[in-house]
PDB file of C-alpha atoms in Angstrom:
ATOM      1  CA  UNK A  94      -4.111  -2.511  18.691  1.00  0.00           C
ATOM      2  CA  UNK A  95      -0.925  -2.940  16.989  1.00  0.00           C
ATOM      3  CA  UNK A  96       1.456  -0.322  15.344  1.00  0.00           C
ATOM      4  CA  UNK A  97       4.308  -0.925  13.028  1.00  0.00           C
ATOM      5  CA  UNK A  98       6.649   2.008  12.685  1.00  0.00           C
ATOM      6  CA  UNK A  99       9.200   2.092   9.945  1.00  0.00           C
ATOM      7  CA  UNK A 100      12.343   4.168   9.739  1.00  0.00           C
ATOM      8  CA  UNK A 101      15.603   4.503   7.810  1.00  0.00           C
ATOM      9  CA  UNK A 102      14.386   5.501   4.397  1.00  0.00           C
ATOM     10  CA  UNK A 103      15.866   8.370   2.442  1.00  0.00           C
ATOM     11  CA  UNK A 104      17.783   9.486  -0.579  1.00  0.00           C
ATOM     12  CA  UNK A 105      20.912   7.707  -1.579  1.00  0.00           C
ATOM     13  CA  UNK A 106      23.182   7.381  -4.624  1.00  0.00           C
ATOM     14  CA  UNK A 107      23.334   4.241  -6.789  1.00  0.00           C
ATOM     15  CA  UNK A 108      25.709   1.840  -5.205  1.00  0.00           C
ATOM     16  CA  UNK A 109      25.027   3.141  -1.687  1.00  0.00           C
ATOM     17  CA  UNK A 110      23.435   1.477   1.294  1.00  0.00           C
ATOM     18  CA  UNK A 111      20.487   2.039   3.575  1.00  0.00           C
ATOM     19  CA  UNK A 112      19.245   0.146   6.647  1.00  0.00           C
ATOM     20  CA  UNK A 113      15.415   0.111   7.312  1.00  0.00           C
ATOM     21  CA  UNK A 114      13.852  -0.743  10.629  1.00  0.00           C
ATOM     22  CA  UNK A 115      10.391  -1.607  11.646  1.00  0.00           C
ATOM     23  CA  UNK A 116       9.240  -1.892  15.210  1.00  0.00           C
ATOM     24  CA  UNK A 117       5.986  -3.464  16.217  1.00  0.00           C
ATOM     25  CA  UNK A 118       4.130  -2.469  19.433  1.00  0.00           C
ATOM     26  CA  UNK A 119       0.859  -2.977  21.105  1.00  0.00           C
ATOM     27  CA  UNK A 120      -1.163  -6.081  22.040  1.00  0.00           C
ATOM     28  CA  UNK A 121       1.206  -8.750  20.664  1.00  0.00           C
ATOM     29  CA  UNK A 122       1.418 -12.367  22.033  1.00  0.00           C
ATOM     30  CA  UNK A 123       3.698 -13.651  19.282  1.00  0.00           C
ATOM     31  CA  UNK A 124       4.893 -12.625  15.856  1.00  0.00           C
ATOM     32  CA  UNK A 125       5.083 -15.515  13.419  1.00  0.00           C
ATOM     33  CA  UNK A 126       6.748 -13.709  10.429  1.00  0.00           C
ATOM     34  CA  UNK A 127       7.679 -10.265   9.493  1.00  0.00           C
ATOM     35  CA  UNK A 128       8.553  -8.900   6.034  1.00  0.00           C
ATOM     36  CA  UNK A 129       9.380  -6.126   3.737  1.00  0.00           C
ATOM     37  CA  UNK A 130       7.470  -5.200   0.585  1.00  0.00           C
ATOM     38  CA  UNK A 131       7.779  -2.267  -1.788  1.00  0.00           C
ATOM     39  CA  UNK A 132       5.644  -0.337  -4.215  1.00  0.00           C
ATOM     40  CA  UNK A 133       6.990   1.867  -6.896  1.00  0.00           C
ATOM     41  CA  UNK A 134       4.801   4.441  -8.652  1.00  0.00           C
ATOM     42  CA  UNK A 135       2.275   2.777 -11.082  1.00  0.00           C
ATOM     43  CA  UNK A 136       3.237  -0.661  -9.906  1.00  0.00           C
ATOM     44  CA  UNK A 137       1.778  -3.264  -7.609  1.00  0.00           C
ATOM     45  CA  UNK A 138       3.283  -3.878  -4.238  1.00  0.00           C
ATOM     46  CA  UNK A 139       5.830  -6.691  -4.402  1.00  0.00           C
ATOM     47  CA  UNK A 140       7.629  -8.902  -1.975  1.00  0.00           C
ATOM     48  CA  UNK A 141      11.186  -7.985  -0.992  1.00  0.00           C
ATOM     49  CA  UNK A 142      12.023 -10.293   1.804  1.00  0.00           C
ATOM     50  CA  UNK A 143      10.427 -12.220   4.719  1.00  0.00           C
ATOM     51  CA  UNK A 144      11.645 -13.805   7.942  1.00  0.00           C
ATOM     52  CA  UNK A 145      10.037 -16.242  10.274  1.00  0.00           C
ATOM     53  CA  UNK A 146      10.262 -16.403  14.087  1.00  0.00           C
ATOM     54  CA  UNK A 147      12.875 -19.063  13.788  1.00  0.00           C
ATOM     55  CA  UNK A 148      15.007 -16.996  11.355  1.00  0.00           C
ATOM     56  CA  UNK A 149      14.151 -18.639   8.031  1.00  0.00           C
ATOM     57  CA  UNK A 150      14.358 -16.157   5.221  1.00  0.00           C
ATOM     58  CA  UNK A 151      12.892 -15.717   1.747  1.00  0.00           C
ATOM     59  CA  UNK A 152      14.028 -13.137  -0.806  1.00  0.00           C
ATOM     60  CA  UNK A 153      12.772 -11.814  -4.070  1.00  0.00           C
ATOM     61  CA  UNK A 154      15.170 -12.531  -6.853  1.00  0.00           C
ATOM     62  CA  UNK A 155      15.875  -8.746  -7.198  1.00  0.00           C
ATOM     63  CA  UNK A 156      17.051  -8.693  -3.531  1.00  0.00           C
ATOM     64  CA  UNK A 157      19.218 -11.763  -3.370  1.00  0.00           C
ATOM     65  CA  UNK A 158      22.837 -11.039  -2.816  1.00  0.00           C
ATOM     66  CA  UNK A 159      22.221  -7.308  -2.029  1.00  0.00           C
ATOM     67  CA  UNK A 160      19.646  -7.162   0.752  1.00  0.00           C
ATOM     68  CA  UNK A 161      19.684  -8.846   4.122  1.00  0.00           C
ATOM     69  CA  UNK A 162      16.615  -9.248   6.306  1.00  0.00           C
ATOM     70  CA  UNK A 163      17.012  -9.827  10.112  1.00  0.00           C
ATOM     71  CA  UNK A 164      14.952  -9.480  13.213  1.00  0.00           C
ATOM     72  CA  UNK A 165      15.278  -8.966  16.957  1.00  0.00           C
ATOM     73  CA  UNK A 166      12.437 -11.054  18.504  1.00  0.00           C
ATOM     74  CA  UNK A 167      13.007  -9.449  21.908  1.00  0.00           C
ATOM     75  CA  UNK A 168      12.293  -5.989  20.415  1.00  0.00           C
ATOM     76  CA  UNK A 169       9.663  -7.017  17.871  1.00  0.00           C
ATOM     77  CA  UNK A 170      11.723  -5.429  15.292  1.00  0.00           C
ATOM     78  CA  UNK A 171      12.640  -6.291  11.713  1.00  0.00           C
ATOM     79  CA  UNK A 172      15.559  -4.851   9.698  1.00  0.00           C
ATOM     80  CA  UNK A 173      16.386  -4.616   6.041  1.00  0.00           C
ATOM     81  CA  UNK A 174      20.011  -3.896   5.179  1.00  0.00           C
ATOM     82  CA  UNK A 175      20.095  -2.813   1.547  1.00  0.00           C
ATOM     83  CA  UNK A 176      23.509  -2.680  -0.253  1.00  0.00           C
ATOM     84  CA  UNK A 177      24.532  -1.911  -3.814  1.00  0.00           C
ATOM     85  CA  UNK A 178      21.245  -0.003  -4.299  1.00  0.00           C
ATOM     86  CA  UNK A 179      20.062   0.691  -7.838  1.00  0.00           C
ATOM     87  CA  UNK A 180      17.609   3.302  -9.167  1.00  0.00           C
ATOM     88  CA  UNK A 181      15.056   0.565  -9.800  1.00  0.00           C
ATOM     89  CA  UNK A 182      14.971  -0.021  -5.990  1.00  0.00           C
ATOM     90  CA  UNK A 183      13.253   3.358  -5.729  1.00  0.00           C
ATOM     91  CA  UNK A 184       9.831   2.760  -4.031  1.00  0.00           C
ATOM     92  CA  UNK A 185       7.908   3.092  -0.864  1.00  0.00           C
ATOM     93  CA  UNK A 186       8.959   0.261   1.426  1.00  0.00           C
ATOM     94  CA  UNK A 187       6.436  -1.324   3.778  1.00  0.00           C
ATOM     95  CA  UNK A 188       6.859  -3.803   6.537  1.00  0.00           C
ATOM     96  CA  UNK A 189       4.293  -6.296   7.692  1.00  0.00           C
ATOM     97  CA  UNK A 190       3.861  -8.574  10.659  1.00  0.00           C
ATOM     98  CA  UNK A 191       1.686 -11.722  10.992  1.00  0.00           C
ATOM     99  CA  UNK A 192       0.935 -12.078  14.639  1.00  0.00           C
ATOM    100  CA  UNK A 193      -1.471 -13.411  17.266  1.00  0.00           C
ATOM    101  CA  UNK A 194      -2.853 -11.442  20.205  1.00  0.00           C
ATOM    102  CA  UNK A 195      -3.245 -14.475  22.477  1.00  0.00           C
ATOM    103  CA  UNK A 196      -2.019 -18.056  22.850  1.00  0.00           C
ATOM    104  CA  UNK A 197      -3.582 -20.120  20.124  1.00  0.00           C
ATOM    105  CA  UNK A 198      -5.300 -17.063  18.728  1.00  0.00           C
ATOM    106  CA  UNK A 199      -6.040 -16.238  15.155  1.00  0.00           C
ATOM    107  CA  UNK A 200      -3.198 -14.838  13.103  1.00  0.00           C
ATOM    108  CA  UNK A 201      -3.581 -11.227  11.975  1.00  0.00           C
ATOM    109  CA  UNK A 202      -1.624  -9.266   9.497  1.00  0.00           C
ATOM    110  CA  UNK A 203      -0.575  -5.648  10.097  1.00  0.00           C
ATOM    111  CA  UNK A 204       1.233  -3.135   7.845  1.00  0.00           C
ATOM    112  CA  UNK A 205       3.391  -0.178   8.536  1.00  0.00           C
ATOM    113  CA  UNK A 206       2.800   3.224   6.989  1.00  0.00           C
ATOM    114  CA  UNK A 207       5.727   2.875   4.564  1.00  0.00           C
ATOM    115  CA  UNK A 208       9.006   4.708   4.283  1.00  0.00           C
ATOM    116  CA  UNK A 209      10.326   6.215   0.949  1.00  0.00           C
ATOM    117  CA  UNK A 210      13.582   4.972  -0.512  1.00  0.00           C
ATOM    118  CA  UNK A 211      14.937   7.016  -3.444  1.00  0.00           C
ATOM    119  CA  UNK A 212      18.044   5.934  -5.283  1.00  0.00           C
ATOM    120  CA  UNK A 213      19.614   8.484  -7.681  1.00  0.00           C
ATOM    121  CA  UNK A 214      21.685   7.484 -10.721  1.00  0.00           C
TER     122      UNK A 214
END
């Protein structure tokens, strides 16, 4: 019913930048919030940043001052600008969307397939 497609991952040197994108498509009435999470090998998935439909943002401490989350509501797309990347940022990055399929409908949560970010020292 809904697909989230991420792009923009890759290999970058420490101190470099990457911009991730995630576009949602399908049967969508409204998206309440979108976010980015990451999972490094052997670790649990953790929050990176979230953004609501009104633009309110929340960041993990590790992301504050380096990462910026934004969204284009008209395109159902969320972005993550990552600057001053560190080797410890290496992980698979996943986007999520909390959305409804109809007016007043139940909120569902969908995940993207993930995009690899590797930061070399």
